[in-house]
Amino acid sequence: MKTLTPIDRDRGLQRLRRLTFGAAAGALMAVLGISYVAAASYAGKSTSTSTSTASAASQSSTGSDLQSSAQAPSTGSSGSGTVTSGGS
Amino acid sequence: MSVAVKSWEALGTSVHVLTTDPHQVAAAEAAVREILQEVDAACSRFRDDSELSRLNASNGRAVEASPLLACAIATALRAARVTNGAVDPTIGAALGAAGYDDDFSQIAADRGPITLHAGPVPGWQAIRFDEASRSVALPAGVELDLGSTGKALAADLAASAAHTATAAGGVLVSLGGDLATAGIPPDGGWRVLIAEDSRVEPDREGPVICLRGGGVATSSTTVRRWRRGGAVLHHIIDPATGLPTTGPWRTATVVARTCVDANIAATAAIVLADAAVDWLKTRNLPARLVENDGTIHSIGPWPDPKGITA
């Protein structure tokens, strides 16, 4: 096997640095590209988390998921209601 | 405990305001009327002078919305987000193409056949909305319809305003069968008759639930429907097809923390079809689904019809 001279070793190290830099730059470009595509894909999301100025409605317009009522409804005794829930 | 009631018509539907203190019903009515006028001016799709009509005609330009319209848009976007697009506000053009292009009282008569084209609606992601600046831009051709979540939002806002105006006691506001409550309920809770049509008188025979807070909403394909060329159409659009839904449920009723959340879940249940049962159970939302053949399903913590309470 050929013995490496100091010059050969330095050339090899320089080649390795270039390859490392190229791989890092490529990865960075890929991350930026994917980030841009992701941002464009979710453009409909609000760009601010500030609360609505219609403060009375804040409970209705916020929240990450639907909320069940604090007290579950119960079955009414036989007899009439005082108001109707139905389609309109 | 006696309950006072005031009723009238607004937003193309019936309005009922109930208070536990009969002396407060006039104050509650005044507060609700004011909210409904503001909602109509901001969110109506059928008024040329409404903010929403101007936004729908903005042809891609960014518009600064009023606080109320911005809140309605934020609510509609949240509905789309939490239902993964099953409840989508960009159905405006699809509704118009299906014949719902005017106040409902004007479209009931059959005005002849129309041609429907299946295809997904533009999708809520197309809306450019900044909640802080209230800037909103719709791509040209995209029309918002805030009819579903907008009515429920109006009920929540109206109940809150009425409760503030009455200072004490409890208030219930019904807009076309979507109910919001505020304050202390009557003894035993608000007695709500569950029906497929909100025009059914509450003293008729039927299932009654007692509600101690939150909201109730019912979505149905059986009431707001019309004919074109002999075909029956209705107002619940499947965003995936741009056409009226054709799933197994004709009516869905849901109880939730707010009327908006109940309305979102009820509409989503109709659109999600068979997947609605697991979707509702996962969220622990009490729901009642009616199949097209009339079979009734109680979902999650919906009250057991046999578990009568006083």
Short mmCIF file of C-alpha atoms in Angstrom, two decimals:
data_model
loop_
_atom_site.label_atom_id
_atom_site.label_comp_id
_atom_site.label_asym_id
_atom_site.label_seq_id
_atom_site.Cartn_x
_atom_site.Cartn_y
_atom_site.Cartn_z
CA MET A 1 0.00 0.00 0.00
CA LYS A 2 1.28 3.48 -0.92
CA THR A 3 2.27 5.62 2.04
CA LEU A 4 0.52 9.07 2.10
CA THR A 5 2.74 12.11 2.09
CA PRO A 6 1.76 15.19 4.14
CA ILE A 7 0.73 16.88 0.86
CA ASP A 8 -1.53 13.95 -0.07
CA ARG A 9 -3.09 14.04 3.40
CA ASP A 10 -3.75 17.82 3.18
CA ARG A 11 -5.39 17.42 -0.24
CA GLY A 12 -7.59 14.65 1.11
CA LEU A 13 -8.67 16.74 4.08
CA GLN A 14 -9.49 19.70 1.79
CA ARG A 15 -11.63 17.43 -0.43
CA LEU A 16 -13.43 16.14 2.65
CA ARG A 17 -14.16 19.72 3.84
CA ARG A 18 -15.60 20.63 0.41
CA LEU A 19 -17.85 17.55 0.48
CA THR A 20 -19.00 18.36 4.04
CA PHE A 21 -19.77 21.98 3.10
CA GLY A 22 -21.66 20.90 -0.03
CA ALA A 23 -23.77 18.42 1.92
CA ALA A 24 -24.59 21.02 4.61
CA ALA A 25 -25.52 23.66 2.02
CA GLY A 26 -27.72 21.16 0.18
CA ALA A 27 -29.51 20.18 3.38
CA LEU A 28 -30.10 23.85 4.26
CA MET A 29 -31.59 24.55 0.82
CA ALA A 30 -33.84 21.51 1.18
CA VAL A 31 -35.07 22.68 4.58
CA LEU A 32 -35.80 26.18 3.27
CA GLY A 33 -37.61 24.80 0.22
CA ILE A 34 -39.77 22.45 2.27
CA SER A 35 -40.53 25.24 4.76
CA TYR A 36 -41.67 27.53 1.95
CA VAL A 37 -43.94 24.85 0.48
CA ALA A 38 -45.39 24.12 3.94
CA ALA A 39 -46.03 27.82 4.63
CA ALA A 40 -47.74 28.26 1.28
CA SER A 41 -49.84 25.16 1.85
CA TYR A 42 -51.30 26.49 5.13
CA ALA A 43 -51.94 30.04 4.00
CA GLY A 44 -55.51 30.03 5.28
CA LYS A 45 -54.40 30.01 8.88
CA SER A 46 -54.57 33.25 10.81
CA THR A 47 -51.18 34.93 10.99
CA SER A 48 -51.74 36.27 14.47
CA THR A 49 -52.76 34.76 17.75
CA SER A 50 -54.11 37.99 19.15
CA THR A 51 -57.67 37.89 20.42
CA SER A 52 -60.53 39.26 18.41
CA THR A 53 -61.68 42.77 19.07
CA ALA A 54 -65.17 41.40 19.39
CA SER A 55 -64.29 40.33 22.89
CA ALA A 56 -67.71 38.99 23.76
CA ALA A 57 -67.31 36.40 21.05
CA SER A 58 -63.84 35.30 22.02
CA GLN A 59 -65.10 32.02 23.44
CA SER A 60 -66.79 31.25 20.15
CA SER A 61 -63.90 31.96 17.85
CA THR A 62 -60.99 30.43 19.72
CA GLY A 63 -59.96 27.02 20.95
CA SER A 64 -58.10 24.21 19.29
CA ASP A 65 -61.03 21.81 19.35
CA LEU A 66 -64.73 21.71 20.10
CA GLN A 67 -65.65 21.88 23.77
CA SER A 68 -68.33 19.84 25.47
CA SER A 69 -70.62 21.64 27.91
CA ALA A 70 -69.54 21.82 31.55
CA GLN A 71 -72.78 20.07 32.54
CA ALA A 72 -74.16 17.35 30.33
CA PRO A 73 -77.84 17.70 29.48
CA SER A 74 -80.35 15.47 31.22
CA THR A 75 -83.62 13.98 30.07
CA GLY A 76 -86.65 16.09 30.87
CA SER A 77 -89.67 14.66 32.63
CA SER A 78 -92.68 13.97 30.51
CA GLY A 79 -94.32 17.19 29.47
CA SER A 80 -93.57 20.05 27.17
CA GLY A 81 -90.49 22.07 26.53
CA THR A 82 -90.21 25.83 26.62
CA VAL A 83 -88.25 26.16 23.38
CA THR A 84 -87.50 23.96 20.36
CA SER A 85 -84.16 23.00 18.85
CA GLY A 86 -84.58 21.92 15.25
CA GLY A 87 -83.50 22.61 11.72
CA SER A 88 -84.36 25.88 10.03
CA MET B 1 -89.93 29.12 38.01
CA SER B 2 -91.84 30.93 35.25
CA VAL B 3 -90.04 31.90 32.08
CA ALA B 4 -90.91 34.91 29.89
CA VAL B 5 -90.65 34.64 26.10
CA LYS B 6 -90.44 37.18 23.25
CA SER B 7 -90.52 36.01 19.63
CA TRP B 8 -90.06 37.65 16.24
CA GLU B 9 -88.43 37.09 12.83
CA ALA B 10 -84.89 38.16 11.91
CA LEU B 11 -81.95 36.92 9.81
CA GLY B 12 -84.47 34.98 7.73
CA THR B 13 -85.49 32.81 10.65
CA SER B 14 -87.36 32.79 13.96
CA VAL B 15 -86.00 34.43 17.10
CA HIS B 16 -87.01 33.52 20.65
CA VAL B 17 -85.67 35.21 23.75
CA LEU B 18 -86.40 33.64 27.14
CA THR B 19 -85.58 35.10 30.56
CA THR B 20 -85.98 33.59 34.00
CA ASP B 21 -87.06 37.00 35.29
CA PRO B 22 -90.22 38.07 33.42
CA HIS B 23 -89.52 41.72 34.22
CA GLN B 24 -86.23 41.54 32.27
CA VAL B 25 -87.50 40.19 28.98
CA ALA B 26 -87.93 43.62 27.37
CA ALA B 27 -84.33 44.57 28.16
CA ALA B 28 -83.14 41.22 26.83
CA GLU B 29 -85.18 41.66 23.64
CA ALA B 30 -83.68 45.11 23.01
CA ALA B 31 -80.14 43.79 23.45
CA VAL B 32 -80.77 40.84 21.13
CA ARG B 33 -82.37 43.02 18.43
CA GLU B 34 -79.32 45.28 18.43
CA ILE B 35 -76.90 42.36 18.03
CA LEU B 36 -78.94 40.78 15.24
CA GLN B 37 -79.05 44.06 13.30
CA GLU B 38 -75.27 44.32 13.54
CA VAL B 39 -74.80 40.69 12.46
CA ASP B 40 -77.16 41.14 9.52
CA ALA B 41 -75.31 44.27 8.35
CA ALA B 42 -71.95 42.51 8.62
CA CYS B 43 -72.58 38.91 7.59
CA SER B 44 -75.62 38.68 5.29
CA ARG B 45 -74.97 37.09 1.90
CA PHE B 46 -78.27 38.44 0.58
CA ARG B 47 -77.89 42.15 1.29
CA ASP B 48 -75.98 44.09 -1.35
CA ASP B 49 -74.94 46.62 1.28
CA SER B 50 -73.58 44.09 3.79
CA GLU B 51 -69.88 43.94 4.58
CA LEU B 52 -69.78 40.32 3.48
CA SER B 53 -71.30 41.12 0.08
CA ARG B 54 -68.66 43.80 -0.44
CA LEU B 55 -65.93 41.36 0.57
CA ASN B 56 -67.26 38.67 -1.79
CA ALA B 57 -67.14 41.26 -4.60
CA SER B 58 -63.64 42.52 -3.72
CA ASN B 59 -62.04 40.54 -6.57
CA GLY B 60 -58.90 39.54 -4.73
CA ARG B 61 -58.22 42.88 -3.01
CA ALA B 62 -57.42 42.90 0.70
CA VAL B 63 -60.18 44.45 2.80
CA GLU B 64 -60.15 45.60 6.42
CA ALA B 65 -63.08 43.88 8.11
CA SER B 66 -65.05 45.32 11.01
CA PRO B 67 -64.43 43.65 14.38
CA LEU B 68 -67.69 41.73 14.04
CA LEU B 69 -67.04 40.42 10.52
CA ALA B 70 -63.46 39.58 11.50
CA CYS B 71 -64.80 37.61 14.45
CA ALA B 72 -67.27 35.78 12.18
CA ILE B 73 -64.48 34.93 9.72
CA ALA B 74 -62.20 33.75 12.54
CA THR B 75 -65.05 31.58 13.81
CA ALA B 76 -65.66 30.12 10.34
CA LEU B 77 -61.94 29.40 9.87
CA ARG B 78 -61.81 27.69 13.26
CA ALA B 79 -64.81 25.58 12.22
CA ALA B 80 -62.96 24.52 9.08
CA ARG B 81 -59.78 23.79 11.03
CA VAL B 82 -61.37 21.67 13.78
CA THR B 83 -63.46 19.70 11.27
CA ASN B 84 -60.59 19.22 8.83
CA GLY B 85 -62.58 21.13 6.22
CA ALA B 86 -65.96 19.42 6.65
CA VAL B 87 -67.46 22.81 7.59
CA ASP B 88 -65.96 25.26 5.12
CA PRO B 89 -66.99 28.89 4.57
CA THR B 90 -65.91 28.93 0.91
CA ILE B 91 -69.14 27.21 -0.15
CA GLY B 92 -70.80 30.50 -1.16
CA ALA B 93 -70.52 29.97 -4.91
CA ALA B 94 -71.60 26.30 -4.60
CA LEU B 95 -74.70 27.31 -2.67
CA GLY B 96 -75.56 29.89 -5.31
CA ALA B 97 -74.98 27.34 -8.10
CA ALA B 98 -77.35 24.95 -6.32
CA GLY B 99 -80.06 27.61 -6.43
CA TYR B 100 -79.69 29.17 -2.97
CA ASP B 101 -78.84 32.59 -4.35
CA ASP B 102 -81.39 34.78 -2.59
CA ASP B 103 -83.21 35.09 0.71
CA PHE B 104 -84.75 31.70 1.33
CA SER B 105 -88.30 33.06 1.15
CA GLN B 106 -87.56 34.00 -2.49
CA ILE B 107 -86.22 30.64 -3.72
CA ALA B 108 -88.86 28.19 -2.51
CA ALA B 109 -90.72 28.12 -5.85
CA ASP B 110 -89.30 25.83 -8.53
CA ARG B 111 -87.63 28.14 -11.06
CA GLY B 112 -86.78 25.35 -13.47
CA PRO B 113 -83.91 22.90 -13.88
CA ILE B 114 -80.30 23.78 -13.23
CA THR B 115 -77.08 21.97 -14.09
CA LEU B 116 -74.83 21.11 -11.16
CA HIS B 117 -71.12 20.41 -11.53
CA ALA B 118 -69.40 18.28 -8.91
CA GLY B 119 -66.05 19.53 -7.68
CA PRO B 120 -64.45 20.62 -4.43
CA VAL B 121 -65.03 24.14 -3.17
CA PRO B 122 -61.99 26.47 -3.18
CA GLY B 123 -61.23 25.58 0.44
CA TRP B 124 -60.70 27.65 3.56
CA GLN B 125 -56.93 27.70 3.04
CA ALA B 126 -57.54 30.10 0.15
CA ILE B 127 -58.62 32.82 2.59
CA ARG B 128 -55.85 35.27 3.51
CA PHE B 129 -56.78 36.53 6.96
CA ASP B 130 -54.76 38.41 9.55
CA GLU B 131 -56.70 38.53 12.79
CA ALA B 132 -54.62 41.32 14.33
CA SER B 133 -55.08 43.80 11.48
CA ARG B 134 -58.46 42.29 10.46
CA SER B 135 -57.17 42.20 6.87
CA VAL B 136 -58.92 39.65 4.69
CA ALA B 137 -58.47 38.81 1.02
CA LEU B 138 -60.36 36.27 -1.04
CA PRO B 139 -59.06 35.06 -4.39
CA ALA B 140 -61.25 36.26 -7.25
CA GLY B 141 -64.31 34.05 -7.58
CA VAL B 142 -64.23 32.79 -3.98
CA GLU B 143 -67.41 33.62 -2.05
CA LEU B 144 -67.83 33.14 1.67
CA ASP B 145 -71.04 31.91 3.24
CA LEU B 146 -71.16 32.49 6.99
CA GLY B 147 -74.75 31.32 7.36
CA SER B 148 -74.08 28.31 9.54
CA THR B 149 -71.47 29.46 12.05
CA GLY B 150 -72.66 33.06 11.69
CA LYS B 151 -76.12 32.28 13.02
CA ALA B 152 -74.68 30.35 15.95
CA LEU B 153 -72.20 33.13 16.67
CA ALA B 154 -75.11 35.59 16.64
CA ALA B 155 -76.93 33.43 19.19
CA ASP B 156 -73.88 33.33 21.49
CA LEU B 157 -73.33 37.09 21.17
CA ALA B 158 -77.01 37.84 21.68
CA ALA B 159 -77.27 35.65 24.80
CA SER B 160 -74.20 37.32 26.27
CA ALA B 161 -75.53 40.82 25.47
CA ALA B 162 -78.98 40.00 26.84
CA HIS B 163 -77.50 38.62 30.04
CA THR B 164 -75.47 41.79 30.48
CA ALA B 165 -78.58 43.90 29.85
CA THR B 166 -80.66 42.02 32.37
CA ALA B 167 -77.97 42.07 35.05
CA ALA B 168 -79.28 38.95 36.79
CA GLY B 169 -81.01 35.67 36.20
CA GLY B 170 -80.75 33.54 33.12
CA VAL B 171 -81.25 34.10 29.39
CA LEU B 172 -81.76 31.76 26.45
CA VAL B 173 -81.66 32.93 22.82
CA SER B 174 -82.91 30.74 19.98
CA LEU B 175 -82.13 31.62 16.36
CA GLY B 176 -83.91 29.18 14.10
CA GLY B 177 -83.47 26.38 16.59
CA ASP B 178 -79.82 27.09 17.47
CA LEU B 179 -79.81 27.88 21.19
CA ALA B 180 -77.35 29.79 23.38
CA THR B 181 -77.67 30.32 27.12
CA ALA B 182 -76.15 32.70 29.65
CA GLY B 183 -76.56 33.18 33.37
CA ILE B 184 -78.40 31.01 35.86
CA PRO B 185 -80.86 28.58 34.28
CA PRO B 186 -84.35 27.94 35.65
CA ASP B 187 -84.75 25.21 38.27
CA GLY B 188 -84.07 21.91 36.54
CA GLY B 189 -82.56 23.64 33.50
CA TRP B 190 -83.92 25.02 30.24
CA ARG B 191 -86.44 22.58 28.82
CA VAL B 192 -85.65 22.03 25.13
CA LEU B 193 -87.87 20.03 22.80
CA ILE B 194 -85.71 18.21 20.26
CA ALA B 195 -87.30 18.22 16.80
CA GLU B 196 -86.21 18.12 13.19
CA ASP B 197 -87.99 21.40 12.42
CA SER B 198 -87.50 24.40 14.70
CA ARG B 199 -91.04 25.55 13.84
CA VAL B 200 -92.52 22.71 15.91
CA GLU B 201 -94.22 24.25 18.94
CA PRO B 202 -92.30 23.39 22.14
CA ASP B 203 -95.43 22.09 23.88
CA ARG B 204 -95.83 19.31 21.31
CA GLU B 205 -95.14 15.69 22.23
CA GLY B 206 -91.50 14.72 21.81
CA PRO B 207 -88.13 14.25 23.49
CA VAL B 208 -87.22 17.00 25.95
CA ILE B 209 -83.75 17.62 27.34
CA CYS B 210 -82.82 19.86 30.26
CA LEU B 211 -79.95 22.22 29.56
CA ARG B 212 -78.07 23.93 32.41
CA GLY B 213 -75.62 25.87 30.27
CA GLY B 214 -73.85 26.01 26.93
CA GLY B 215 -75.64 25.70 23.62
CA VAL B 216 -77.62 23.34 21.42
CA ALA B 217 -77.73 23.29 17.62
CA THR B 218 -79.57 21.20 15.08
CA SER B 219 -78.60 20.85 11.43
CA SER B 220 -81.08 19.23 9.10
CA THR B 221 -81.52 18.56 5.42
CA THR B 222 -85.30 18.39 5.82
CA VAL B 223 -86.26 22.03 6.37
CA ARG B 224 -84.27 24.49 4.23
CA ARG B 225 -84.80 22.72 0.93
CA TRP B 226 -86.09 23.69 -2.49
CA ARG B 227 -86.87 22.25 -5.91
CA ARG B 228 -85.21 22.81 -9.25
CA GLY B 229 -86.61 20.95 -12.23
CA GLY B 230 -88.33 18.51 -9.90
CA ALA B 231 -85.17 17.64 -7.95
CA VAL B 232 -85.06 18.41 -4.23
CA LEU B 233 -81.97 20.28 -3.01
CA HIS B 234 -80.92 21.44 0.44
CA HIS B 235 -78.49 23.90 2.01
CA ILE B 236 -75.83 21.69 3.61
CA ILE B 237 -73.00 21.52 1.10
CA ASP B 238 -70.29 18.87 1.15
CA PRO B 239 -67.08 20.86 0.52
CA ALA B 240 -65.53 17.79 -1.17
CA THR B 241 -68.15 17.73 -3.92
CA GLY B 242 -69.62 21.23 -3.86
CA LEU B 243 -73.06 19.61 -3.85
CA PRO B 244 -75.76 19.09 -1.20
CA THR B 245 -74.80 16.22 1.11
CA THR B 246 -76.14 12.73 0.43
CA GLY B 247 -75.06 10.93 3.61
CA PRO B 248 -77.07 8.73 5.98
CA TRP B 249 -78.13 11.49 8.43
CA ARG B 250 -80.98 13.87 7.74
CA THR B 251 -80.78 15.64 11.11
CA ALA B 252 -78.08 16.07 13.76
CA THR B 253 -78.47 17.75 17.16
CA VAL B 254 -75.45 18.45 19.38
CA VAL B 255 -74.98 20.01 22.83
CA ALA B 256 -71.68 21.83 23.47
CA ARG B 257 -70.05 24.56 25.52
CA THR B 258 -71.25 27.24 23.08
CA CYS B 259 -73.84 27.41 20.35
CA VAL B 260 -71.02 27.84 17.84
CA ASP B 261 -69.34 24.60 18.89
CA ALA B 262 -72.69 22.79 18.85
CA ASN B 263 -73.44 24.15 15.38
CA ILE B 264 -70.02 23.22 14.01
CA ALA B 265 -70.40 19.66 15.30
CA ALA B 266 -73.98 19.27 14.04
CA THR B 267 -73.10 20.47 10.53
CA ALA B 268 -69.92 18.38 10.48
CA ALA B 269 -71.93 15.31 11.48
CA ILE B 270 -74.17 15.66 8.42
CA VAL B 271 -71.17 16.13 6.13
CA LEU B 272 -68.99 13.42 7.68
CA ALA B 273 -71.71 10.81 7.12
CA ASP B 274 -70.78 7.39 8.60
CA ALA B 275 -67.59 8.78 10.13
CA ALA B 276 -69.62 11.19 12.27
CA VAL B 277 -70.34 8.68 15.05
CA ASP B 278 -66.69 8.07 15.96
CA TRP B 279 -65.87 11.74 15.38
CA LEU B 280 -68.50 12.84 17.92
CA LYS B 281 -67.61 10.11 20.42
CA THR B 282 -63.94 11.08 20.32
CA ARG B 283 -64.90 14.63 21.34
CA ASN B 284 -67.36 13.44 24.01
CA LEU B 285 -70.10 15.60 22.51
CA PRO B 286 -73.69 14.59 23.33
CA ALA B 287 -75.45 14.13 20.00
CA ARG B 288 -78.64 12.80 18.48
CA LEU B 289 -78.51 11.64 14.87
CA VAL B 290 -81.57 10.87 12.76
CA GLU B 291 -81.09 8.56 9.80
CA ASN B 292 -82.84 9.24 6.51
CA ASP B 293 -85.34 6.49 7.38
CA GLY B 294 -86.09 8.07 10.77
CA THR B 295 -83.98 5.76 12.95
CA ILE B 296 -82.60 7.68 15.92
CA HIS B 297 -79.09 7.23 17.37
CA SER B 298 -78.00 8.67 20.73
CA ILE B 299 -74.26 9.37 20.68
CA GLY B 300 -71.89 9.84 23.61
CA PRO B 301 -73.39 11.43 26.74
CA TRP B 302 -76.71 12.27 25.08
CA PRO B 303 -79.34 11.83 27.82
CA ASP B 304 -80.88 8.41 28.08
CA PRO B 305 -84.55 8.71 27.11
CA LYS B 306 -85.38 6.40 30.02
CA GLY B 307 -83.38 8.42 32.58
CA ILE B 308 -86.13 10.92 33.35
CA THR B 309 -85.27 13.81 35.65
CA ALA B 310 -87.74 16.19 37.20
#
